[in-house]
CSV table of C-alpha atoms and ligand atoms in Angstrom, one decimal:
chain,number,residue,atom,x,y,z
Y,1,MET,CA,76.6,96.5,91.9
Y,2,PRO,CA,78.1,93.0,92.6
Y,3,ASP,CA,77.4,91.0,95.8
Y,4,VAL,CA,80.4,90.6,98.1
Y,5,THR,CA,80.4,87.6,100.4
Y,6,GLN,CA,83.2,87.3,102.9
Y,7,LEU,CA,84.7,83.8,102.8
Y,8,THR,CA,86.6,83.5,106.1
Y,9,GLY,CA,87.2,85.5,109.2
Y,10,TYR,CA,90.3,87.3,107.9
Y,11,ILE,CA,90.7,86.9,104.2
Y,12,GLY,CA,88.9,86.5,100.9
Y,13,ALA,CA,85.5,87.3,99.4
Y,14,GLU,CA,83.4,85.9,96.7
Y,15,ILE,CA,82.0,88.4,94.2
Y,16,SER,CA,78.8,87.4,92.4
Y,17,GLY,CA,76.5,89.0,89.9
Y,18,VAL,CA,79.3,90.2,87.5
Y,19,ASP,CA,80.5,89.4,84.0
Y,20,LEU,CA,84.2,90.2,84.0
Y,21,ARG,CA,84.2,90.6,80.3
Y,22,ALA,CA,82.1,93.8,80.7
Y,23,LEU,CA,84.2,96.2,82.6
Y,24,ASP,CA,83.0,99.5,81.0
Y,25,ASP,CA,81.2,100.6,84.1
Y,26,PRO,CA,83.5,102.7,86.3
Y,27,ASP,CA,81.4,101.9,89.4
Y,28,LEU,CA,82.0,98.2,88.8
Y,29,ARG,CA,85.7,98.8,88.4
Y,30,ALA,CA,85.8,100.9,91.6
Y,31,ALA,CA,83.7,98.2,93.5
Y,32,LEU,CA,86.2,95.5,92.5
Y,33,ARG,CA,89.2,97.6,93.6
Y,34,SER,CA,87.6,98.4,96.9
Y,35,ALA,CA,86.7,94.7,97.5
Y,36,LEU,CA,90.3,93.8,96.8
Y,37,SER,CA,91.5,96.4,99.3
Y,38,ALA,CA,89.1,95.1,101.9
Y,39,HIS,CA,89.5,91.3,101.4
Y,40,HIS,CA,92.9,90.8,99.7
Y,41,VAL,CA,91.6,87.8,97.7
Y,42,LEU,CA,88.6,87.9,95.4
Y,43,LEU,CA,86.9,84.8,93.9
Y,44,ILE,CA,84.6,85.2,90.9
Y,45,ARG,CA,83.1,82.0,89.7
Y,46,ASP,CA,81.6,80.9,86.3
Y,47,GLN,CA,83.5,83.3,84.1
Y,48,ASP,CA,84.6,82.7,80.5
Y,49,LEU,CA,87.6,85.0,80.1
Y,50,GLY,CA,89.8,85.0,77.0
Y,51,LEU,CA,93.4,86.3,77.5
Y,52,ASP,CA,92.5,89.8,76.3
Y,53,ASP,CA,89.6,89.9,78.8
Y,54,GLN,CA,91.9,88.8,81.5
Y,55,LYS,CA,94.4,91.5,80.7
Y,56,ARG,CA,91.7,94.1,80.7
Y,57,LEU,CA,90.6,92.8,84.1
Y,58,THR,CA,94.2,92.9,85.4
Y,59,GLU,CA,94.5,96.6,84.4
Y,60,VAL,CA,91.6,97.5,86.6
Y,61,PHE,CA,94.0,97.0,89.5
Y,62,GLY,CA,97.3,98.4,88.2
Y,63,ASP,CA,99.7,98.4,85.2
Y,64,LEU,CA,100.1,95.0,83.5
Y,65,MET,CA,103.5,93.6,84.4
Y,66,GLN,CA,105.7,91.0,82.7
Y,67,LEU,CA,107.4,88.8,85.2
Y,68,PRO,CA,111.1,88.1,84.8
Y,69,TYR,CA,112.7,84.6,85.0
Y,70,VAL,CA,109.5,82.7,84.0
Y,71,ALA,CA,108.8,82.2,80.3
Y,72,PRO,CA,105.5,83.7,79.3
Y,73,MET,CA,103.1,82.2,76.7
Y,74,ALA,CA,104.6,82.4,73.1
Y,75,GLU,CA,101.4,84.1,72.0
Y,76,ASP,CA,101.3,86.7,74.8
Y,77,PRO,CA,104.3,88.0,76.8
Y,78,ALA,CA,102.0,89.3,79.6
Y,79,VAL,CA,100.5,85.9,80.4
Y,80,ILE,CA,102.1,82.8,82.0
Y,81,ALA,CA,100.5,79.4,81.6
Y,82,VAL,CA,100.7,77.8,85.0
Y,83,LEU,CA,100.6,74.2,83.7
Y,84,LYS,CA,101.4,70.8,85.1
Y,85,GLU,CA,100.8,67.9,82.8
Y,86,ALA,CA,99.4,64.6,84.0
Y,87,HIS,CA,102.7,62.8,83.5
Y,88,GLU,CA,104.8,65.4,85.5
Y,89,ASP,CA,104.7,63.6,88.8
Y,90,SER,CA,108.2,64.1,90.1
Y,91,GLY,CA,109.7,67.3,91.6
Y,92,GLY,CA,107.9,70.2,92.9
Y,93,VAL,CA,105.1,72.4,91.6
Y,94,PHE,CA,105.2,76.1,90.6
Y,95,GLY,CA,104.4,78.1,93.7
Y,96,GLY,CA,104.5,75.0,95.9
Y,97,GLU,CA,105.8,76.7,99.0
Y,98,TRP,CA,104.5,79.6,101.1
Y,99,HIS,CA,105.5,82.8,99.3
Y,100,SER,CA,104.5,86.1,97.8
Y,101,ASP,CA,105.6,86.7,94.2
Y,102,PHE,CA,109.0,88.1,93.3
Y,103,SER,CA,109.6,90.1,96.5
Y,104,PHE,CA,113.3,90.3,95.5
Y,105,LEU,CA,112.4,92.8,92.8
Y,106,ASP,CA,112.8,96.6,93.6
Y,107,THR,CA,109.1,96.8,92.8
Y,108,PRO,CA,107.5,93.4,93.5
Y,109,PRO,CA,104.1,92.7,91.9
Y,110,ALA,CA,101.2,94.4,93.6
Y,111,GLY,CA,98.9,91.5,92.7
Y,112,SER,CA,97.9,88.8,90.3
Y,113,VAL,CA,95.0,87.2,88.5
Y,114,LEU,CA,94.5,83.5,87.9
Y,115,ASN,CA,92.0,82.2,85.5
Y,116,ALA,CA,91.2,78.5,85.8
Y,117,ALA,CA,91.1,76.6,82.4
Y,118,GLU,CA,91.6,73.0,83.4
Y,119,ILE,CA,91.3,71.7,87.0
Y,120,PRO,CA,92.0,68.2,88.4
Y,121,PRO,CA,89.0,66.3,89.6
Y,122,VAL,CA,90.6,66.2,93.0
Y,123,GLY,CA,93.4,68.4,94.5
Y,124,GLY,CA,95.4,71.3,93.1
Y,125,ASP,CA,93.9,73.8,95.6
Y,126,THR,CA,95.5,77.1,96.3
Y,127,VAL,CA,95.8,78.6,99.8
Y,128,TRP,CA,96.3,82.2,100.8
Y,129,SER,CA,97.2,83.6,104.2
Y,130,SER,CA,96.4,87.2,105.4
Y,131,GLN,CA,99.6,89.0,106.4
Y,132,LYS,CA,97.5,91.8,107.8
Y,133,ALA,CA,95.9,89.4,110.3
Y,134,ALA,CA,99.3,87.8,110.9
Y,135,PHE,CA,100.9,91.2,111.7
Y,136,GLU,CA,98.0,92.4,113.9
Y,137,THR,CA,98.1,89.2,116.0
Y,138,LEU,CA,101.9,88.9,116.2
Y,139,PRO,CA,103.2,88.6,119.8
Y,140,GLU,CA,104.4,92.1,121.0
Y,141,HIS,CA,108.1,91.1,121.3
Y,142,LEU,CA,108.1,90.2,117.6
Y,143,LYS,CA,106.2,93.4,116.7
Y,144,SER,CA,108.9,95.4,118.5
Y,145,PHE,CA,111.6,93.5,116.9
Y,146,LEU,CA,110.2,94.2,113.4
Y,147,ASP,CA,109.4,97.9,114.1
Y,148,GLY,CA,111.3,100.0,111.5
Y,149,ARG,CA,113.3,97.0,110.4
Y,150,LYS,CA,114.1,96.1,106.8
Y,151,ALA,CA,114.5,92.6,105.4
Y,152,VAL,CA,116.8,91.4,102.7
Y,153,HIS,CA,115.2,89.5,99.7
Y,154,VAL,CA,117.2,87.5,97.1
Y,155,GLY,CA,115.9,85.7,94.0
Y,156,LYS,CA,117.2,82.4,95.2
Y,157,PRO,CA,115.7,80.0,92.7
Y,158,TYR,CA,116.9,82.0,89.8
Y,159,GLY,CA,120.4,82.9,91.0
Y,160,VAL,CA,123.7,81.1,91.7
Y,161,ARG,CA,124.3,81.4,95.4
Y,162,PHE,CA,121.2,79.5,96.6
Y,163,ALA,CA,120.4,77.6,93.5
Y,164,PRO,CA,118.0,74.7,94.4
Y,165,ALA,CA,118.8,71.1,93.6
Y,166,ALA,CA,117.4,70.1,90.2
Y,167,LYS,CA,115.1,67.3,91.6
Y,168,THR,CA,113.3,69.8,93.9
Y,169,ARG,CA,112.5,72.2,91.0
Y,170,ALA,CA,109.0,72.8,89.6
Y,171,ASN,CA,107.9,70.6,86.7
Y,172,SER,CA,109.2,71.3,83.2
Y,173,SER,CA,106.0,72.7,81.6
Y,174,ILE,CA,107.0,76.1,83.1
Y,175,ARG,CA,110.4,77.2,81.8
Y,176,MET,CA,112.5,79.3,84.1
Y,177,THR,CA,115.8,81.2,83.8
Y,178,ARG,CA,118.3,79.7,86.2
Y,179,GLY,CA,121.9,80.6,87.2
Y,180,ASP,CA,121.5,84.4,86.7
Y,181,PRO,CA,124.0,86.2,89.1
Y,182,GLU,CA,121.8,89.3,88.9
Y,183,ALA,CA,119.2,87.3,90.9
Y,184,ASP,CA,121.7,87.1,93.8
Y,185,ARG,CA,121.5,90.8,94.3
Y,186,GLU,CA,120.2,91.7,97.8
Y,187,VAL,CA,117.1,94.0,97.8
Y,188,LEU,CA,115.7,95.6,100.9
Y,189,HIS,CA,112.1,96.1,101.8
Y,190,PRO,CA,110.4,97.1,105.1
Y,191,ALA,CA,109.5,94.0,107.1
Y,192,VAL,CA,106.1,95.6,107.9
Y,193,ILE,CA,104.4,97.5,105.1
Y,194,THR,CA,101.4,99.8,105.0
Y,195,ASP,CA,98.6,99.6,102.4
Y,196,PRO,CA,98.5,103.2,101.0
Y,197,GLU,CA,94.8,103.0,100.4
Y,198,THR,CA,93.5,101.5,103.7
Y,199,GLY,CA,96.4,102.3,106.1
Y,200,ALA,CA,96.4,98.5,107.0
Y,201,ARG,CA,99.8,97.2,108.1
Y,202,ALA,CA,101.0,93.7,107.1
Y,203,LEU,CA,104.0,91.5,107.4
Y,204,PHE,CA,106.1,91.6,104.2
Y,205,LEU,CA,108.5,88.6,104.7
Y,206,ASN,CA,108.9,85.8,102.3
Y,207,PRO,CA,109.7,82.2,103.1
Y,208,ILE,CA,111.3,81.7,99.7
Y,209,TYR,CA,113.2,84.9,99.1
Y,210,THR,CA,113.9,86.6,102.5
Y,211,THR,CA,117.5,85.6,103.5
Y,212,ARG,CA,118.0,87.9,106.6
Y,213,PHE,CA,117.2,91.2,108.3
Y,214,GLU,CA,119.3,94.2,107.6
Y,215,GLY,CA,122.2,94.4,110.1
Y,216,LEU,CA,121.9,90.7,111.1
Y,217,THR,CA,123.5,87.6,109.6
Y,218,GLU,CA,121.4,84.8,108.1
Y,219,GLU,CA,122.1,82.7,111.2
Y,220,GLU,CA,121.0,85.5,113.6
Y,221,SER,CA,117.9,86.2,111.5
Y,222,ARG,CA,116.8,82.5,111.2
Y,223,PRO,CA,115.2,82.1,114.7
Y,224,PHE,CA,113.1,85.2,114.2
Y,225,LEU,CA,112.1,84.3,110.7
Y,226,GLU,CA,111.1,80.8,111.8
Y,227,GLN,CA,108.9,82.0,114.6
Y,228,ILE,CA,107.3,84.6,112.3
Y,229,TYR,CA,106.6,82.2,109.4
Y,230,LYS,CA,105.0,79.7,111.8
Y,231,HIS,CA,102.6,82.4,112.9
Y,232,ALA,CA,102.1,84.0,109.4
Y,233,THR,CA,101.0,80.7,107.9
Y,234,ARG,CA,98.5,79.6,110.6
Y,235,PRO,CA,95.3,78.1,109.1
Y,236,ASP,CA,93.3,80.7,111.1
Y,237,PHE,CA,94.5,83.4,108.8
Y,238,SER,CA,94.0,81.5,105.6
Y,239,MET,CA,91.5,80.6,102.9
Y,240,ARG,CA,91.8,77.5,100.7
Y,241,LEU,CA,90.2,77.4,97.3
Y,242,LYS,CA,89.0,74.2,95.6
Y,243,TRP,CA,89.2,75.5,92.0
Y,244,ARG,CA,86.5,75.0,89.4
Y,245,ARG,CA,86.9,75.6,85.7
Y,246,GLY,CA,85.9,79.2,85.0
Y,247,ASP,CA,87.0,80.5,88.4
Y,248,VAL,CA,88.9,83.8,88.4
Y,249,VAL,CA,90.9,84.9,91.4
Y,250,ILE,CA,92.5,88.3,92.0
Y,251,TRP,CA,94.9,88.6,94.9
Y,252,ASP,CA,96.9,91.3,96.6
Y,253,ASN,CA,100.5,90.0,96.5
Y,254,ARG,CA,101.7,92.3,99.3
Y,255,MET,CA,99.1,91.7,102.0
Y,256,THR,CA,99.1,87.9,101.5
Y,257,LEU,CA,101.2,84.8,101.1
Y,258,HIS,CA,100.1,81.9,98.9
Y,259,TYR,CA,100.8,78.2,98.4
Y,260,ALA,CA,99.9,75.9,95.5
Y,261,THR,CA,99.2,72.4,96.7
Y,262,ASN,CA,100.9,69.5,94.9
Y,263,ASP,CA,98.5,66.6,95.4
Y,264,TYR,CA,97.1,65.8,91.9
Y,265,ALA,CA,99.6,63.4,90.3
Y,266,GLY,CA,98.2,61.9,87.1
Y,267,SER,CA,95.9,65.0,86.3
Y,268,ARG,CA,96.5,68.0,84.2
Y,269,ARG,CA,96.1,71.5,85.7
Y,270,LEU,CA,96.2,74.8,83.7
Y,271,LEU,CA,95.6,78.3,84.9
Y,272,TYR,CA,96.4,81.5,83.1
Y,273,ARG,CA,98.2,84.1,85.2
Y,274,THR,CA,98.6,87.8,84.8
Y,275,THR,CA,100.2,90.3,87.1
Y,276,PHE,CA,99.9,94.0,88.0
Y,277,ARG,CA,102.2,96.6,89.3
Y,278,ARG,CA,101.8,99.6,91.6
Y,279,ALA,CA,104.3,101.7,93.6
Y,280,PRO,CA,106.9,99.8,95.6
Y,281,PRO,CA,105.9,98.6,99.1
Y,282,ALA,CA,106.6,101.0,101.9
I,1,SIN,C1,101.5,80.8,92.0
I,1,SIN,O1,101.2,81.8,91.3
I,1,SIN,O2,102.3,80.8,92.9
I,1,SIN,C2,100.8,79.5,91.6
I,1,SIN,C3,99.4,79.4,92.2
I,1,SIN,C4,98.7,78.1,91.8
I,1,SIN,O3,99.1,77.5,90.8
I,1,SIN,O4,97.8,77.7,92.5
């Protein structure tokens, strides 16, 4: 069975002694699922995964899911190439703000897999923050405020109402659908969710997509959201990965937020990304 080494006090583990192309062993698949439930981000180094291997790995954790609004690879609709070319120095970067993925969907992704193909010599790290730790250490008055409350999520970058200015948008190697009024639809999820497997509770609020709390206006919600995000993104609850080619990371999209750093102008960065689905968060 693989070795599991915890990477920080609250989040992340490195798994060693596995070849992710050989997933026939049900005990190995169960060990990977159980490590993800316990640590929420798994790092496996020195892998050599093709896209089919990556999809098989993704299916260990849930059903393969195709994301809306982001153009997949022409050769495979289940895979997104997270690519920034060396010359793409202006604007933002894909995932370059604290967020979880697509929380404005009725069933947001349960998790994702990134497979590092080309990594800048310096920079391009990804950071994840444990929303379980953030919830557990939240001041009592904010826990009481969130108790039983729902939050409203909107697909702001893809819709009309909150459409971002063109110059702040991610680079052009990743094509996205913009201006879709359907993305302006308000979708409600509990502000605090429970992992059905472990019973762990976590914040489920999204700095990109959460607009307000149910029953409150955006203005009334903002001071609460600001306090909560400041806490939820504390370095204490986070792990930062300096990628190497051949790294594979699997993360729980519901128990974490993540952030792609944008500090590698002049270098190319390419990771392949797949996503898995499970029941909606509750
Ligand atoms: C993302 O999925 O948000 C991008 C992560 C990354 O490129 O580091």
